[in-house]
């Protein structure tokens, strides 16, 4: 079974690799230029400050930060703890760069879900489709097509980050009337693979009811799962299955880890990206994002993955306002091979520590085994990642680690995660 791939009808993987290479080359050149500028004045007797108008690598005023895509190459297939499961600690960075503080996120509400009662002669899937599909849209950019869905009457559409990528504007189409509507990308979060598109409320077709979110903590294995999307460009296709498993982890577009992912056998294919995964009450339990394939075909083999609704509920309000979501970062890479600590039977084994990161500052070392965090037992890498993801940048945590047979406590102050996973050759990968 090959690693999961994003279900986007464009050539996402090739574009990811090209963008990652471009960013690496640009960053290397920028660092070289900065080093040279620091050592000697320019021809006009001054250095060029990074970010100044004279700096060719400066981001234009008002432009969104550059966002790279990390490809699934062996040398960079690294997930650094600090992933995509979100709790009360999630923060938003304000648009004003002069502000050093961050603002706590207020999550979107969840609603109770009762199983839909079909009309006479109607299937349950048919009833859910009739109610939910009008709010499902197709999204087209210059590189491909995907899916999204309306969540309020103000014109907020949720989709995947890897669907919109660097686009500022996209084309949105409701299947109910076939009109093409211009949509503005308000915000993206590569760490959770989520994005928000805004359309003018007046363009929403009459009678379309926005979809509501269920609490994904209430989802159980075996529950009904219904996906609606645009696989291979086939408008608003519905597929039905079950929730196959919970608590899966996926690689986000920026290389970090998305936690608490829902696995389903509802058929999901290229073009389904960004569409809703619904429960038997027609409420959103996840956003369809990736599939696993057998290496022979890129189509469905019964293993699809959705970002859980509680992650969506937490991230979307900030993206809707055009803000940047901040994620807590520990700065370690996990060794799942057992090479760093062959005798460890439980805990998260540290494969390497990111230079200059919070873990290094606290004294964490490669080969350490994290046994608990803030008094809570850590059984494996997922447990550590999930806990870090529930905290916010600036939070202080206490790690109990085992090193050379001795146990010690380390105090760590979490920092804000970098834009993408720093690549480091020779490091063991994490799930």
XYZ file of C-alpha atoms in Angstrom:
431
model
C 0.000 0.000 0.000
C 1.479 3.337 -1.015
C 1.328 6.387 1.268
C -1.900 8.416 1.177
C -2.180 10.946 -1.600
C -4.231 14.101 -1.844
C -7.423 13.616 -3.832
C -6.965 16.634 -6.079
C -7.413 16.363 -9.810
C -4.304 18.433 -10.574
C -0.740 17.090 -10.481
C -0.367 17.905 -6.778
C 2.678 15.730 -6.083
C 4.748 17.063 -8.996
C 3.783 20.635 -8.161
C 4.732 19.992 -4.523
C 8.179 18.718 -5.415
C 8.850 21.617 -7.787
C 7.720 24.184 -5.227
C 9.791 22.573 -2.462
C 12.898 22.664 -4.672
C 12.236 26.273 -5.656
C 11.870 27.346 -2.025
C 15.022 25.498 -0.975
C 17.055 27.111 -3.757
C 15.650 30.564 -3.033
C 16.314 30.198 0.693
C 19.902 29.042 0.089
C 20.520 31.987 -2.214
C 18.902 34.405 0.226
C 21.088 33.195 3.101
C 24.190 33.528 0.926
C 23.258 37.072 -0.005
C 22.547 38.016 3.614
C 25.889 36.600 4.700
C 27.726 38.525 2.010
C 25.844 41.709 2.810
C 26.721 41.406 6.501
C 30.440 41.063 5.687
C 30.814 43.976 3.258
C 28.901 47.038 2.066
C 27.318 47.095 -1.335
C 28.582 49.238 -4.237
C 26.623 52.178 -2.902
C 28.015 51.793 0.591
C 25.084 50.073 2.316
C 23.756 46.614 2.967
C 20.355 45.415 1.806
C 18.253 44.532 4.826
C 16.175 41.361 4.412
C 12.566 42.332 3.785
C 13.430 45.845 2.600
C 12.069 47.132 -0.736
C 15.490 46.485 -2.287
C 15.470 42.860 -1.214
C 14.359 40.710 -4.221
C 13.189 38.026 -1.789
C 11.006 40.364 0.209
C 7.305 39.583 0.298
C 5.249 42.386 -1.305
C 3.224 44.417 1.160
C -0.176 42.846 1.688
C 0.798 39.632 -0.060
C 0.274 36.330 1.742
C 3.355 34.471 3.017
C 4.950 32.096 0.548
C 3.774 28.593 1.228
C 5.889 25.694 0.110
C 4.776 22.114 -0.428
C 6.883 19.310 1.018
C 6.997 16.245 -1.229
C 7.064 12.667 0.014
C 10.773 12.248 -0.660
C 12.795 9.960 1.594
C 15.160 12.758 2.535
C 12.393 15.077 3.745
C 9.638 12.704 4.796
C 9.818 14.013 8.345
C 6.988 15.015 10.624
C 8.016 17.242 13.493
C 5.928 17.074 16.643
C 3.351 19.829 16.573
C 0.664 18.716 14.157
C -2.981 19.196 13.352
C -5.254 18.187 16.224
C -6.537 21.366 17.786
C -7.951 22.239 21.181
C -8.463 25.423 23.195
C -4.828 26.427 22.782
C -5.068 27.250 19.072
C -4.167 30.864 18.405
C -4.540 33.437 15.666
C -1.869 35.896 14.619
C -3.259 39.334 13.910
C -2.735 41.106 10.611
C -0.844 43.941 12.294
C 2.806 42.898 12.422
C 3.399 45.371 15.243
C 1.242 43.284 17.556
C 3.182 40.699 19.487
C 0.189 39.103 21.142
C -2.108 36.421 19.763
C -5.814 35.899 20.211
C -7.494 32.657 21.300
C -9.742 31.036 18.735
C -13.481 30.697 19.243
C -14.533 27.486 17.533
C -17.571 27.133 15.319
C -20.473 25.466 17.102
C -21.348 21.809 16.702
C -24.911 20.550 16.585
C -26.552 17.329 17.660
C -27.224 14.866 14.878
C -30.258 12.640 14.519
C -30.436 9.979 11.804
C -32.309 11.201 8.749
C -35.682 9.538 8.211
C -36.115 8.812 4.487
C -39.395 9.416 2.752
C -41.322 6.428 1.508
C -39.351 4.727 -1.257
C -36.232 6.815 -0.537
C -32.932 5.471 0.771
C -31.124 7.055 3.680
C -28.260 8.082 1.402
C -30.772 9.574 -0.997
C -32.385 11.631 1.746
C -29.030 12.923 2.984
C -27.946 13.744 -0.555
C -31.166 15.654 -1.242
C -30.645 17.762 1.866
C -26.870 18.318 1.714
C -25.822 18.330 -1.941
C -27.163 21.807 -2.823
C -24.520 23.249 -0.454
C -21.661 21.315 -2.079
C -19.708 23.200 -4.746
C -17.013 22.527 -7.293
C -13.861 24.634 -7.026
C -11.600 25.260 -10.005
C -8.185 26.878 -10.124
C -5.672 27.188 -12.949
C -4.233 23.770 -12.031
C -7.213 21.534 -11.319
C -10.590 21.023 -9.706
C -11.791 20.047 -6.263
C -14.760 20.355 -3.941
C -15.964 22.657 -1.189
C -19.110 23.250 0.828
C -21.049 26.238 2.138
C -21.153 26.628 5.943
C -23.049 29.892 6.427
C -25.327 32.348 4.647
C -22.543 34.940 4.445
C -20.835 32.950 1.679
C -18.153 31.037 3.589
C -16.973 27.936 1.728
C -14.654 25.357 3.298
C -12.208 23.330 1.208
C -8.638 21.951 1.365
C -5.490 24.032 1.373
C -4.044 21.794 -1.346
C -7.054 22.572 -3.547
C -6.549 26.340 -3.584
C -2.767 26.286 -2.997
C -1.391 29.758 -3.830
C -4.492 30.957 -5.693
C -6.036 34.213 -4.518
C -9.193 33.738 -6.568
C -11.028 30.572 -7.631
C -14.103 29.653 -9.617
C -16.999 28.241 -7.610
C -20.054 26.520 -9.026
C -23.196 25.257 -7.325
C -24.684 22.292 -9.116
C -28.176 23.650 -8.616
C -27.901 26.383 -11.249
C -24.595 25.851 -13.036
C -23.431 29.463 -12.772
C -19.731 30.149 -12.285
C -19.094 32.390 -9.291
C -15.858 34.173 -8.429
C -14.533 33.192 -5.036
C -11.843 34.906 -2.966
C -9.446 32.768 -0.927
C -9.637 34.332 2.537
C -7.189 32.121 4.384
C -5.281 28.843 4.284
C -3.720 26.587 6.897
C -1.289 24.069 5.368
C -0.833 22.400 8.779
C -4.434 21.184 8.771
C -4.887 21.209 4.973
C -7.846 23.572 5.283
C -8.812 26.723 3.435
C -11.690 29.187 3.376
C -13.137 30.747 0.212
C -15.608 33.627 0.289
C -18.336 34.221 -2.276
C -20.806 37.070 -2.358
C -23.877 36.090 -0.362
C -26.114 37.349 -3.174
C -24.716 34.651 -5.485
C -25.875 31.767 -3.298
C -28.752 30.023 -5.099
C -32.133 30.259 -3.420
C -33.055 27.444 -1.064
C -29.469 26.313 -0.413
C -28.990 25.537 3.277
C -25.452 25.701 4.694
C -24.072 22.478 6.153
C -23.613 22.122 9.906
C -20.840 20.436 11.866
C -21.168 17.498 14.213
C -18.793 16.968 17.144
C -16.234 14.509 15.752
C -15.589 13.170 19.256
C -18.956 11.461 18.969
C -17.975 9.507 15.830
C -17.514 5.754 16.276
C -16.043 3.042 14.102
C -18.846 1.469 12.072
C -20.907 4.662 11.851
C -22.419 5.576 8.499
C -20.183 7.838 6.395
C -21.404 9.603 3.252
C -19.146 11.606 0.949
C -20.316 14.178 -1.566
C -17.885 15.671 -4.066
C -16.762 16.010 -7.647
C -14.579 12.955 -8.387
C -12.988 13.192 -11.832
C -15.167 16.259 -12.420
C -18.439 14.345 -11.996
C -20.664 16.928 -10.370
C -21.842 16.264 -6.791
C -21.347 12.503 -6.697
C -22.479 10.735 -3.522
C -20.855 7.611 -2.076
C -21.744 5.723 1.083
C -19.685 3.640 3.480
C -18.753 3.467 7.117
C -16.189 4.958 9.451
C -13.409 2.380 9.164
C -11.110 3.699 11.878
C -10.366 6.731 14.038
C -7.262 8.476 15.283
C -5.256 8.124 12.093
C -2.435 10.558 11.252
C -1.697 12.141 7.884
C 1.020 14.293 6.379
C -0.153 17.853 5.817
C 0.842 19.898 2.745
C 3.635 21.591 4.735
C 4.991 18.263 6.029
C 3.624 18.431 9.562
C 1.205 15.907 11.007
C -2.597 16.032 11.037
C -3.991 14.070 13.994
C -7.333 12.436 14.815
C -8.041 11.787 11.141
C -11.156 9.762 10.209
C -10.699 6.760 7.924
C -13.618 5.675 5.735
C -14.384 3.160 3.012
C -16.833 5.527 1.307
C -15.454 5.868 -2.226
C -13.237 8.955 -2.479
C -11.341 9.799 -5.667
C -9.385 12.643 -7.287
C -11.692 15.678 -7.276
C -13.262 14.793 -3.898
C -10.718 16.941 -2.068
C -12.381 19.505 0.166
C -15.812 17.883 0.109
C -17.811 16.945 3.212
C -17.913 13.578 4.932
C -21.353 13.338 6.513
C -22.928 11.236 9.249
C -26.363 9.600 9.055
C -27.937 12.880 10.101
C -26.364 14.815 7.245
C -23.975 16.688 9.544
C -20.317 17.209 8.613
C -17.915 14.948 10.503
C -14.879 15.636 8.307
C -13.368 17.158 5.172
C -12.237 14.548 2.629
C -8.542 15.050 1.936
C -6.483 11.979 1.069
C -6.690 8.369 -0.092
C -4.405 5.357 0.038
C -3.745 3.530 -3.233
C -2.216 0.202 -4.193
C 0.447 1.702 -6.434
C -1.315 0.516 -9.592
C -4.213 2.947 -9.733
C -4.752 6.421 -8.331
C -8.413 5.671 -7.728
C -10.317 4.430 -4.699
C -9.382 1.162 -3.019
C -11.624 1.634 0.007
C -9.261 3.672 2.189
C -10.008 7.371 2.410
C -9.163 9.969 5.043
C -10.932 13.091 6.281
C -9.752 15.942 8.502
C -12.071 15.727 11.560
C -14.833 18.275 11.997
C -13.503 19.496 15.345
C -10.267 20.534 13.655
C -12.298 22.319 10.969
C -14.467 24.037 13.570
C -11.390 25.374 15.338
C -9.400 26.520 12.300
C -12.063 28.018 10.021
C -13.078 31.082 12.106
C -9.565 32.513 11.884
C -9.171 31.726 8.198
C -12.504 33.395 7.528
C -11.015 36.599 8.966
C -7.879 36.240 6.859
C -5.715 35.520 9.885
C -2.854 33.073 10.301
C -3.344 30.097 12.578
C -0.481 29.518 15.023
C 0.436 25.994 16.112
C 2.543 24.912 19.056
C 5.941 23.423 18.137
C 8.256 21.220 20.191
C 10.932 20.819 17.529
C 11.784 17.126 17.556
C 11.738 14.343 15.014
C 10.554 10.936 16.141
C 12.395 7.662 15.574
C 9.897 4.852 14.977
C 12.533 2.334 13.878
C 13.855 1.724 17.374
C 17.446 2.483 16.319
C 17.863 5.465 18.678
C 16.635 3.621 21.776
C 16.479 -0.143 21.033
C 15.423 -1.086 24.567
C 12.463 1.297 24.781
C 9.141 -0.520 25.130
C 6.916 2.556 25.359
C 7.111 6.305 25.013
C 8.105 8.603 22.163
C 11.710 8.029 21.060
C 13.493 11.199 19.938
C 15.316 10.613 16.650
C 16.755 14.118 16.366
C 16.291 17.563 17.839
C 15.787 20.595 15.616
C 18.629 23.093 15.891
C 17.522 26.255 17.646
C 14.111 24.802 18.521
C 12.435 24.751 21.931
C 13.376 21.116 22.616
C 17.086 21.824 22.074
C 16.886 24.885 24.318
C 15.391 22.718 27.063
C 18.154 20.113 26.775
C 16.265 17.332 24.987
C 18.612 14.991 23.105
C 18.439 12.387 20.355
C 17.840 8.990 21.938
C 15.764 10.387 24.801
C 12.477 8.586 25.407
C 9.598 10.860 26.418
C 7.595 8.945 29.025
C 5.126 11.620 30.083
C 4.185 15.248 29.480
C 2.683 17.355 32.269
C 2.085 14.139 34.198
C 0.196 12.409 31.396
C 1.654 9.123 30.187
C 3.071 9.096 26.649
C 2.833 5.635 25.124
C 3.991 6.474 21.612
C 4.742 9.306 19.197
C 1.057 9.935 18.494
C 0.385 10.543 22.167
C 3.119 13.157 22.353
C 2.022 14.832 19.123
C -1.613 14.979 20.193
C -0.720 16.625 23.485
C 1.548 19.225 21.886
C -1.177 20.022 19.381
C -3.584 20.792 22.200
C -1.300 23.535 23.507
C -0.401 26.985 22.193
C 2.867 28.735 21.352
C 4.341 30.144 24.562
C 2.892 27.414 26.786
C 5.293 25.800 29.232
C 5.247 22.014 29.548
C 7.173 19.487 31.632
C 8.584 16.399 29.956
C 9.701 13.311 31.845
C 12.368 11.630 29.751
C 14.432 8.482 30.080
C 18.096 8.860 29.121
C 20.711 6.122 29.509
C 18.562 4.371 32.090
C 18.043 7.515 34.161
C 14.839 9.576 34.403
C 14.854 13.358 34.443
C 12.410 16.246 34.073
C 12.805 18.943 31.426
C 10.885 22.202 31.234
C 10.070 23.295 27.688
C 8.520 26.502 26.388
C 6.686 25.731 23.153
C 7.220 27.999 20.166
C 5.319 28.854 17.008
C 5.761 26.251 14.282
C 7.752 27.206 11.166
C 5.973 27.400 7.817
C 7.063 23.909 6.841
C 8.985 20.955 8.211
C 12.727 21.600 8.091
C 14.347 18.850 6.035
C 17.090 16.849 7.638
C 18.815 13.975 5.858
C 19.250 10.666 7.675
C 16.443 11.192 10.186
C 13.952 8.433 10.868
C 10.418 9.174 9.769
C 7.386 9.215 12.029
C 3.863 7.903 11.232
